[in-house]
Coordinates of C-alpha atoms and ligand atoms in Angstrom, one line a residue:
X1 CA 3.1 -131.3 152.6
X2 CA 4.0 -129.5 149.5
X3 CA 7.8 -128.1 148.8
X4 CA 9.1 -125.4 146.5
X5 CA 12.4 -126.9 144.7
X6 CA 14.6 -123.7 143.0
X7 CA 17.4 -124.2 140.7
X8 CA 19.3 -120.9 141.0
X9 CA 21.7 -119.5 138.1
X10 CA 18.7 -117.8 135.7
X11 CA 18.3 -114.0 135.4
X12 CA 14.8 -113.3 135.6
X13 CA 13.3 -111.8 132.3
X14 CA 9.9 -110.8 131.2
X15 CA 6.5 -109.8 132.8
X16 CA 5.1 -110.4 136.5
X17 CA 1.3 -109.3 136.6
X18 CA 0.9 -108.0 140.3
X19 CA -2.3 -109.2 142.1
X20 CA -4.4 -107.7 144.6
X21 CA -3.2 -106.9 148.2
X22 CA -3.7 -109.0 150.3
X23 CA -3.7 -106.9 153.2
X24 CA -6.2 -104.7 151.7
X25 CA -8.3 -107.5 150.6
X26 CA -8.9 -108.9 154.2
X27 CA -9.8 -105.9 155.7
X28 CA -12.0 -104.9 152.4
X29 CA -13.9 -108.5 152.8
X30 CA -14.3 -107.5 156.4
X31 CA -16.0 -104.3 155.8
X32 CA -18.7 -106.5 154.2
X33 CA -20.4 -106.7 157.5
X34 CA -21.1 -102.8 158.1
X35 CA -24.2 -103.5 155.8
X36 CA -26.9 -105.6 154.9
X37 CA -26.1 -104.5 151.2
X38 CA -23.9 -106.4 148.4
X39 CA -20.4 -105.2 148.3
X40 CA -18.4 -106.1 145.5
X41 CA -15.0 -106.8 145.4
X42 CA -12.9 -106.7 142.2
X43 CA -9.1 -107.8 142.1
X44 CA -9.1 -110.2 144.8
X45 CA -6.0 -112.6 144.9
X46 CA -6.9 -116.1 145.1
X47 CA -4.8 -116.7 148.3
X48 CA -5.1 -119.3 151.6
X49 CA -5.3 -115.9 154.0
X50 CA -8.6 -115.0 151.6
X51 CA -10.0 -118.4 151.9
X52 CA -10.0 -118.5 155.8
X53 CA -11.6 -115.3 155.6
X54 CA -14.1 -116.3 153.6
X55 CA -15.0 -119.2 156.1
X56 CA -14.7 -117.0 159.0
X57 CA -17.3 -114.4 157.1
X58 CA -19.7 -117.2 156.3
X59 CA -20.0 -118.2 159.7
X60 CA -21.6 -114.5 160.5
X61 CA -23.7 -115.2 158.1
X62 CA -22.1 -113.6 154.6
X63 CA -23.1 -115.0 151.7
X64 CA -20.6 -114.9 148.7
X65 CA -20.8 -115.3 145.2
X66 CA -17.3 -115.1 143.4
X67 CA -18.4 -113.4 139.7
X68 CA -17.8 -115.2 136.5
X69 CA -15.4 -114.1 134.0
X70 CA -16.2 -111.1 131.7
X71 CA -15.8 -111.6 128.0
X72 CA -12.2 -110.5 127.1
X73 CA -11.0 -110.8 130.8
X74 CA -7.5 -112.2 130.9
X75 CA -7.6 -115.7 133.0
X76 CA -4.5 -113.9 135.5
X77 CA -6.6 -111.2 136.7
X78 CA -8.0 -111.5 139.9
X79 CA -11.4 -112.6 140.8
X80 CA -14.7 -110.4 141.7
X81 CA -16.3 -111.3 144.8
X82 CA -19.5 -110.3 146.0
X83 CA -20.4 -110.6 149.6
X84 CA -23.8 -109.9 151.4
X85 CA -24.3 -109.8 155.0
X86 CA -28.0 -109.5 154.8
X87 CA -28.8 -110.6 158.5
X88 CA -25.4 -111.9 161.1
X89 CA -26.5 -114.8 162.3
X90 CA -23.6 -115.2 165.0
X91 CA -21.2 -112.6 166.3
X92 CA -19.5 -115.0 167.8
X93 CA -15.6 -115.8 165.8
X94 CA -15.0 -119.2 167.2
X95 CA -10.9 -120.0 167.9
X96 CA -11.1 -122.8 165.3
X97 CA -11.1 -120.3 162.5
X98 CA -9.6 -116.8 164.1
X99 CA -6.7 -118.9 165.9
X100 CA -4.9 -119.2 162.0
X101 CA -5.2 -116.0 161.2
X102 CA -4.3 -112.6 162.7
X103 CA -6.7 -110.5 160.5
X104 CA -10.0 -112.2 161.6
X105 CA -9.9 -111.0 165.0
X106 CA -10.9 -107.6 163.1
X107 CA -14.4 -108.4 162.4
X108 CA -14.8 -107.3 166.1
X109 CA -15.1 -103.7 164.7
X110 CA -18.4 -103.9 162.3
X111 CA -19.7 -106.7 164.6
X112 CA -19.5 -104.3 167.6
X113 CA -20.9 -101.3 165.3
X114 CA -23.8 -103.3 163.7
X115 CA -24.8 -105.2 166.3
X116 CA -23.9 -103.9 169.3
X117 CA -21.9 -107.2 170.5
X118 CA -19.2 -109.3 169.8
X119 CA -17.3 -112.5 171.2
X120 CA -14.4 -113.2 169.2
X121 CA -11.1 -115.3 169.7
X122 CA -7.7 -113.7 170.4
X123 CA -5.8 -114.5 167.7
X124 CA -3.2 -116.4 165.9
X125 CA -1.2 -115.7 162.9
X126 CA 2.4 -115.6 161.6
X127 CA 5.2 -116.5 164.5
X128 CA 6.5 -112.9 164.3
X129 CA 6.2 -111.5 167.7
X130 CA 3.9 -111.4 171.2
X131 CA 1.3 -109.4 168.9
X132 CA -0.8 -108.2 171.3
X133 CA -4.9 -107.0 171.3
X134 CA -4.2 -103.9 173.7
X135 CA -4.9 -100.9 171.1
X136 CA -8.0 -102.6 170.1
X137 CA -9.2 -102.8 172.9
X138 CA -8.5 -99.3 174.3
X139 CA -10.0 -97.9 171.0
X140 CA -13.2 -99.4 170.9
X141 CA -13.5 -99.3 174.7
X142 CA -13.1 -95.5 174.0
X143 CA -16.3 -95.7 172.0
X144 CA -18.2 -96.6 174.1
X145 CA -17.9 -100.4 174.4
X146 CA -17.6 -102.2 177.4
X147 CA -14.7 -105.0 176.7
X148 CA -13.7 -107.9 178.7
X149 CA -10.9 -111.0 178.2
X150 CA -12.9 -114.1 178.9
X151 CA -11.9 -117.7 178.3
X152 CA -9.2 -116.9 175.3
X153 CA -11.8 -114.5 173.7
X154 CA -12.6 -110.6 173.6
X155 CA -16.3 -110.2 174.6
X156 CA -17.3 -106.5 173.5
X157 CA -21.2 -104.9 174.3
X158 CA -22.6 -101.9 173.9
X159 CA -25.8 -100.9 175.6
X160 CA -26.6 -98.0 173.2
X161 CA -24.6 -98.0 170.3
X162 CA -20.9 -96.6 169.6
X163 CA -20.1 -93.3 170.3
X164 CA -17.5 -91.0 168.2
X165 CA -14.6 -89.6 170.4
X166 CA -11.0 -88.7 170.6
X167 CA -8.6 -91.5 170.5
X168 CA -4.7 -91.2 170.0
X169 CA -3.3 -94.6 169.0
X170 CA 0.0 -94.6 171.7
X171 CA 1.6 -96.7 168.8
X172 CA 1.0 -97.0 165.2
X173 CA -0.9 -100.5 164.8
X174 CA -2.8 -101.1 161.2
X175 CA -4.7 -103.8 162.3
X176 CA -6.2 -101.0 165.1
X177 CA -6.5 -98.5 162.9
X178 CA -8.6 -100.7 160.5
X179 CA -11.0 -101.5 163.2
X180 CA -11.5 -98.0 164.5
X181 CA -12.4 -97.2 161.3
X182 CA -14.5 -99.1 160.2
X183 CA -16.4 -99.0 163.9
X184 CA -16.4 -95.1 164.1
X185 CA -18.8 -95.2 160.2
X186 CA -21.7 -96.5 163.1
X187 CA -20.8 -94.3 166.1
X188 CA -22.6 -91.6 166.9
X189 CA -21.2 -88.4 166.4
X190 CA -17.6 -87.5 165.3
X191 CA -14.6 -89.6 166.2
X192 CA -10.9 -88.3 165.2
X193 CA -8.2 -91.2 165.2
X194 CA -4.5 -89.4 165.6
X195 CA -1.3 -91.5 165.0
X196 CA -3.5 -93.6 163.0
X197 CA -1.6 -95.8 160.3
X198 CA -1.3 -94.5 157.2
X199 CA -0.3 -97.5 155.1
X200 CA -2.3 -97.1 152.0
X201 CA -4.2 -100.7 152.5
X202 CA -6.1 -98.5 155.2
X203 CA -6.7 -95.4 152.9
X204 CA -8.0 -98.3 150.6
X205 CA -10.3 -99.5 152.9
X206 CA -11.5 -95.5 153.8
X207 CA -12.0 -95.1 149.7
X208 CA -14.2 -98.3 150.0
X209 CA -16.1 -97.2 152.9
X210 CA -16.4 -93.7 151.4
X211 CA -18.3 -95.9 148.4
X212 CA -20.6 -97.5 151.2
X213 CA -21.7 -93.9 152.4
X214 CA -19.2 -93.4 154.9
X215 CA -17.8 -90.1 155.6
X216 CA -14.6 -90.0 156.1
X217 CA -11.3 -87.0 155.8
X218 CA -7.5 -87.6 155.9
X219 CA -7.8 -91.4 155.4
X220 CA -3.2 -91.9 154.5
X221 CA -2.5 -89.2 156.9
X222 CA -2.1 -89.4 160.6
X223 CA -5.4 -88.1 161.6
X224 CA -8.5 -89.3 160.2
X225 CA -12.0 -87.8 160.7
X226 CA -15.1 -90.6 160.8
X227 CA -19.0 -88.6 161.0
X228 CA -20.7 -91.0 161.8
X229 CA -23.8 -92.3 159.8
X230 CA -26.9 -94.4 160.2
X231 CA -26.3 -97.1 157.6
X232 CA -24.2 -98.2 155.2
X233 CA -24.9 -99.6 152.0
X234 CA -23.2 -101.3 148.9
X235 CA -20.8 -100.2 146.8
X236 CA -18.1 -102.0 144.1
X237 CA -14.5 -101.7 144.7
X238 CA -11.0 -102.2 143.1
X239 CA -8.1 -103.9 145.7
X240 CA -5.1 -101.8 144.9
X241 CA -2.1 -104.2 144.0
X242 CA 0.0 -105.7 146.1
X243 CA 3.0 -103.4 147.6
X244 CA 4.5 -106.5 149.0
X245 CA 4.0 -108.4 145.9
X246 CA 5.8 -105.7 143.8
X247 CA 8.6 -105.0 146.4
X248 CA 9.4 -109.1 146.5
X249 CA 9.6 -109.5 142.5
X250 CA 11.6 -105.8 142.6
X251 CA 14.0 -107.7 145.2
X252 CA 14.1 -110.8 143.3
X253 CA 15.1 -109.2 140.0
X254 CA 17.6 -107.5 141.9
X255 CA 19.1 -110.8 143.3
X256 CA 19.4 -112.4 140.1
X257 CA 20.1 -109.7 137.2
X258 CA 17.9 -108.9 134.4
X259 CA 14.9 -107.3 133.3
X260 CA 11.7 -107.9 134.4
X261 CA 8.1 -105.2 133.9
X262 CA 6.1 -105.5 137.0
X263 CA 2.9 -105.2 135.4
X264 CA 0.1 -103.5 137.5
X265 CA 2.4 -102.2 140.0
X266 CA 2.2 -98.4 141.4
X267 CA 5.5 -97.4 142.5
X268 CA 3.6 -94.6 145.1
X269 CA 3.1 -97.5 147.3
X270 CA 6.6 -98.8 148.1
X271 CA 8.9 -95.2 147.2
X272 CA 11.2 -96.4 150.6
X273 CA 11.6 -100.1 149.0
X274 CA 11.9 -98.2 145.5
X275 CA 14.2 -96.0 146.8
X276 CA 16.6 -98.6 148.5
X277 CA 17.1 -100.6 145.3
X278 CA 18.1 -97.7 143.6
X279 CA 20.5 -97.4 146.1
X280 CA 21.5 -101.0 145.9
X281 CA 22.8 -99.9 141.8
X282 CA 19.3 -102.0 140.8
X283 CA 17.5 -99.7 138.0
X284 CA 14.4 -98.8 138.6
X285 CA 11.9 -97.0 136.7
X286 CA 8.0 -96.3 136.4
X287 CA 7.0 -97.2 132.6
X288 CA 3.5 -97.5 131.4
X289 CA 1.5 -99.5 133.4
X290 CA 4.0 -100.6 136.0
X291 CA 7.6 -100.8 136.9
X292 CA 10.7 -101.9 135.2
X293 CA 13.2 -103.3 137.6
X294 CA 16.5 -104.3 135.7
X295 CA 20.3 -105.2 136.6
X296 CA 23.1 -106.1 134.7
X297 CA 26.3 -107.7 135.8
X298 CA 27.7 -104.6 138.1
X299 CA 27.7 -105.7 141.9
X300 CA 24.6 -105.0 144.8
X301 CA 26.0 -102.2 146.8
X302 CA 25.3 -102.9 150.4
X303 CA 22.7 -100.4 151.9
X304 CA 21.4 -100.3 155.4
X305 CA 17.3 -100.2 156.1
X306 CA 15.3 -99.7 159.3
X307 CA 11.7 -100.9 159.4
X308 CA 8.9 -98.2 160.2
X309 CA 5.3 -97.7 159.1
X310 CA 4.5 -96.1 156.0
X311 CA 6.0 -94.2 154.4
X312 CA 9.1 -96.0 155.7
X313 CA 10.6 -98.5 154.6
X314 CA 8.1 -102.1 155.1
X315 CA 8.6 -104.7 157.7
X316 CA 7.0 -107.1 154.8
X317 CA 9.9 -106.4 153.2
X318 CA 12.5 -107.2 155.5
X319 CA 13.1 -110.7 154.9
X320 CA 13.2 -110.1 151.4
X321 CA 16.0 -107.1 151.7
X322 CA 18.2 -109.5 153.7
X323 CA 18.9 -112.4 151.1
X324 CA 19.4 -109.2 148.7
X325 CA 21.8 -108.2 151.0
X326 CA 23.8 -111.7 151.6
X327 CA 25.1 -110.9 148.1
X328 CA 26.1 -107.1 148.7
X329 CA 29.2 -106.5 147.8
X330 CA 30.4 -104.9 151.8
X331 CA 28.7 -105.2 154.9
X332 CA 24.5 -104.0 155.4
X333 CA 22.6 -103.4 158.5
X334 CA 19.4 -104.0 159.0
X335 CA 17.0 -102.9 162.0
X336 CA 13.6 -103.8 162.6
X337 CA 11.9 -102.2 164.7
X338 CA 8.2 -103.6 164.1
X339 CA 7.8 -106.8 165.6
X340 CA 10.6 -108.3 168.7
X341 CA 11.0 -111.8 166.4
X342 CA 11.1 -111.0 162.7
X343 CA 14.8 -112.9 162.2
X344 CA 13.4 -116.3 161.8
X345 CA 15.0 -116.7 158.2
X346 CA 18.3 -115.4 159.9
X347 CA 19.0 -118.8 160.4
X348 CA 18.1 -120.5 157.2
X349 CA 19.9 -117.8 155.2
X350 CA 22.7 -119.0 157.0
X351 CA 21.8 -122.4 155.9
X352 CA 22.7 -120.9 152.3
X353 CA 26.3 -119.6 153.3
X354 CA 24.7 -116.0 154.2
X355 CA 27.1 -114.5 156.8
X356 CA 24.7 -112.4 159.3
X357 CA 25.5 -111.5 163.1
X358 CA 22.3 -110.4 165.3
X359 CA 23.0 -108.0 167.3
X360 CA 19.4 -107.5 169.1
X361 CA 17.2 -105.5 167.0
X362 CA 19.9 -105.4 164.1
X363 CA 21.3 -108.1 161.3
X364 CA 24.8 -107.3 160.2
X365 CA 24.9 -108.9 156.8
X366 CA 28.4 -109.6 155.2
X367 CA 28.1 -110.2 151.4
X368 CA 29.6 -113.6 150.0
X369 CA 30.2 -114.2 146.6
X370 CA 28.2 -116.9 146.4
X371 CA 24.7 -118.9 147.8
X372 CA 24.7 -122.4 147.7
X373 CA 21.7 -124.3 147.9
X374 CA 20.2 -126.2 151.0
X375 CA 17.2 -127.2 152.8
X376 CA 15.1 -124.8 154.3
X377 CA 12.3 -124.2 156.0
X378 CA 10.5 -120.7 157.1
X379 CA 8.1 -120.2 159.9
X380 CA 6.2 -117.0 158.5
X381 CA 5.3 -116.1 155.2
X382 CA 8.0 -113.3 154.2
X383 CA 10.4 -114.8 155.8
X384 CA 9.6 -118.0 153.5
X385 CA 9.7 -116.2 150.3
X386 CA 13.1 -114.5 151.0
X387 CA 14.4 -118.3 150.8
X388 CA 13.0 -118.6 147.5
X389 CA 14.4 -115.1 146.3
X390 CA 18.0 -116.4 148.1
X391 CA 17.2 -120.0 146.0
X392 CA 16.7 -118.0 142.9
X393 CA 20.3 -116.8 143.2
X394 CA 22.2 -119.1 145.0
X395 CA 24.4 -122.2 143.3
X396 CA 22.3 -125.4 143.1
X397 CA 18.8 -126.5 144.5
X398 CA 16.9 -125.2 147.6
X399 CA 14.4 -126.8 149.0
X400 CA 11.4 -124.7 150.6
X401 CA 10.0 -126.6 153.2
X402 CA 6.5 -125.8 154.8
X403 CA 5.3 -124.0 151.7
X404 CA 1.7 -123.4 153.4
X405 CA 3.3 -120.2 154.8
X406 CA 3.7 -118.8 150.7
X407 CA 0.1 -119.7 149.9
X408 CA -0.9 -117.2 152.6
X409 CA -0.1 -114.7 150.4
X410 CA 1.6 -115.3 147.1
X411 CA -0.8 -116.0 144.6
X412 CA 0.9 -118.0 141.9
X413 CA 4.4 -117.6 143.1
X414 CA 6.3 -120.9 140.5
X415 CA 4.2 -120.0 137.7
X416 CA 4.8 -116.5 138.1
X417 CA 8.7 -116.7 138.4
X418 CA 9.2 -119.8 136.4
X419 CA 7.3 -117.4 133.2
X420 CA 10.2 -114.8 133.8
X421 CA 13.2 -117.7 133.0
X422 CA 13.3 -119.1 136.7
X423 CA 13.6 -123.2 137.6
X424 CA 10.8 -123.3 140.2
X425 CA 8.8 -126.3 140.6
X426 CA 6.4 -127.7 143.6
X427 CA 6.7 -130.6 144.7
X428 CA 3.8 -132.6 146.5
X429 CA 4.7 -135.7 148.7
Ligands
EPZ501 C1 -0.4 -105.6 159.5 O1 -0.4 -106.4 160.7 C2 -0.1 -106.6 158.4 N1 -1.1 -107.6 158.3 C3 1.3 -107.2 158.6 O2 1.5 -108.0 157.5 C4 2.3 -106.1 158.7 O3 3.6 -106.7 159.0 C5 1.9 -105.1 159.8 O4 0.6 -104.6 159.6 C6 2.9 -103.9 159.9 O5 2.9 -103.2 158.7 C7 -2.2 -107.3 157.6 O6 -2.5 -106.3 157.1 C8 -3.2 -108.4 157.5 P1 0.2 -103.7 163.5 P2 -1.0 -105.9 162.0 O7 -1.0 -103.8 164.4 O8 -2.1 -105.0 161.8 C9 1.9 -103.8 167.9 C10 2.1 -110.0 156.4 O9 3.2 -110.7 156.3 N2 0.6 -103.9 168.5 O10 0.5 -102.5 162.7 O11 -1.2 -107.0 162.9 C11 2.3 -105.1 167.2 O12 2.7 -106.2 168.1 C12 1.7 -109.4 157.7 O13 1.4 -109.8 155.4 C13 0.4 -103.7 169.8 O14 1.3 -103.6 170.6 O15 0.3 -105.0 162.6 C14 3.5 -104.7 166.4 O16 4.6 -104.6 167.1 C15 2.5 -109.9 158.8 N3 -0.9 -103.8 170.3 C16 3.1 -103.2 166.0 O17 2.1 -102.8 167.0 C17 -2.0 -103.9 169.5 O18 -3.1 -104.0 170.0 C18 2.5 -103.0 164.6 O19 1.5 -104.0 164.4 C19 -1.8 -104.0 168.1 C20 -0.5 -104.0 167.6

């Protein structure tokens, strides 16, 4: 299994092009299945999480065809992906390829809307909490389809199509909101979502739909209005870059000191994250383009953060915050308030000579002058790439172990921070 080996001590320096969102991507390549049309994908990161997705979308019956190069088109861009769900030739989403992945028990929304049935695994994903299926399940059982829990899989009819209605999510869930939308473009009639999510990978997959024929008001706000429509059809769209991405690189420079351009990056999408580095002393500004993220040799000013949905400040983030943190110069607290068991790299920080206390929902982090490096291994994938951020900074080598989690969702992660100065290597055994 491969390893990621990091020699800390180098300031980062230079230019990080920012890929596609992943969690825009997934839901994007989902929306494929509204329509027996092409839809064109531009700007998707080549990532694991996109891969199972893929295999999972064939299986329905998508066809793909990943567009070649355009004359002039730089080789880090992402890749354009066209996928055509001309007939679904199972709505079935066996456990062998939902169980790995969270996100794939989502094609239970256009499966439900197109075809009027779906059979589809609970799911799997990162180890970050219980995670239920209950919002889902009241939502589109709120349309109109009759749901049932049978042998480890959600079984969804209905007789005569989805019908819009009223639903008020009890809980912000993006994953819910994704599927309510894309379910409601087929109902019959008007739905309004309330407490909907308004993280802007779901106003990106509302843009895209819009593109498809949709019609759709107030996608990034709490309420969204869905009038239904007959059909869909095709449409080309752009994945907006990776908030994660850019928030993880932002933290990174900030760990290490110096001065990195974040190419790509749009710093509407993370203002919270923005906002706390600034905070932190780490500078911090929009330039053409992107975002410059620089520190010199003045000390990281502890700041405390507490995890909401957007616009607050991003779970995804967390993990990352924390190693910043570990070198804060005074004590930082840290609440998340997302998921019950996001603390996994508590631990392995630790591992590092990061002084943290839990204190339920809370980390207190203590800085320390100094990381050293260790062995270490992360059990989901923010929580892995905060051990590379610590690495990055701390005295000596850390070893990553269990890098699987990073190819979820870091495309290019050594060749993108080993281009800006850093000693980052993978090692294959
Ligand atoms: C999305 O997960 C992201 N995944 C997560 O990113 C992200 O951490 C999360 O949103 C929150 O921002 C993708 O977009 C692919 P939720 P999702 O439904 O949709 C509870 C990463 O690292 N809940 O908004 O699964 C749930 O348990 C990943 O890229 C219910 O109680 O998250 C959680 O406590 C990890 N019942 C809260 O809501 C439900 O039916 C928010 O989860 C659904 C969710």
């Amino acid at each position: 299994m491969d390893k990621i080996r990091v020699t800390g001590g180098n300031q980062l320096e230079g230019a990080i092009t920012i890929s596609g969102a992943k969690n825009a991507a997934l839901p994007l390549m989902i929306a494929s299945l509204l329509t027996e049309e092409t839809l064109t994908l531009e700007n998707v990161p080549h990532l694991a999480d996109v891969e199972s997705l893929i295999r999972i979308l064939t299986n329905h019956g998508v066809d793909y065809r990943v567009e070649g190069k355009r004359k002039g088109q730089d080789s880090r861009q992402g890749r354009t992906i066209e996928f055509t769900a001309g007939a679904i030739v199972d709505t079935t989403a066996p456990y062998e390829l939902v169980s790995r992945m969270r996100a794939s028990f989502w094609v239970i929304g256009p499966l439900l809307a197109r075809m009027g049935e779906a059979r589809v695994s609970l799911p799997g994903g990162c180890a970050i909490g219980t995670r239920p299926v209950d919002l889902f399940i009241d939502v589109l059982a709120r349309l109109g389809a009759d749901i049932k829990i049978e042998n480890g899989y959600a079984v969804a009819t209905t007789a005569d199509g989805l019908v819009g209605a009223h639903y008020e999510f009890p809980k912000v869930s993006v994953g819910a909101t994704h599927v309510a939308l894309m379910a409601a473009t087929l109902a019959k009639g008007r739905t309004v979502l309330s407490n909907a999510a308004r993280e802007p990978e779901v106003a990106d997959l509302a843009r895209c739909l819009k593109a498809m024929g949709a019609r759709i008001e107030g996608e990034g706000s709490s309420t969204i209005t869905i009038d239904g429509v007959e059909r869909l059809g095709g449409a080309r769209h752009r994945v907006l870059p990776d908030r994660i991405e850019t928030g993880t690189y932002a933290i990174a420079v900030a760990m290490t000191g110096g001065n990195v351009l974040l190419e790509g990056a749009r710093p509407e999408l993370l203002e919270s994250a923005l906002e706390a580095l600034r905070s932190a002393g780490v500078g911090v500004e929009r330039e053409n383009g992107g975002i410059r993220v620089t520190r010199g040799n003045e000390p990281i000013r502890a700041v405390d953060i507490t995890t909401q949905p957007f616009p607050g400040f991003p779970t995804d983030l967390q993990a990352q915050f924390m190693a910043l943190m570990t070198r804060a110069d005074g004590t930082a607290e840290i609440t998340e308030t997302i998921f019950e068991n996001r603390f996994m790299h508590v631990q392995e920080l630790a591992r590092l000579g990061a002084h943290i206390n839990l204190d339920g929902q809370t980390a207190v982090v203590e800085g320390v002058d100094e990381l050293h490096g260790a062995q270490v291994m992360a059990t989901d994938l923010r929580a892995s790439v905060s051990l590379v951020i610590a690495g990055l900074a701390a005295r000596g080598t850390t070893t990553v172990n269990r890098v699987y989690h990073l190819d979820r969702g870091f495309e290019r992660l050594e060749d993108k921070l080993s281009r800006c100065g850093a000693v980052i290597e993978r090692v294959s055994e």
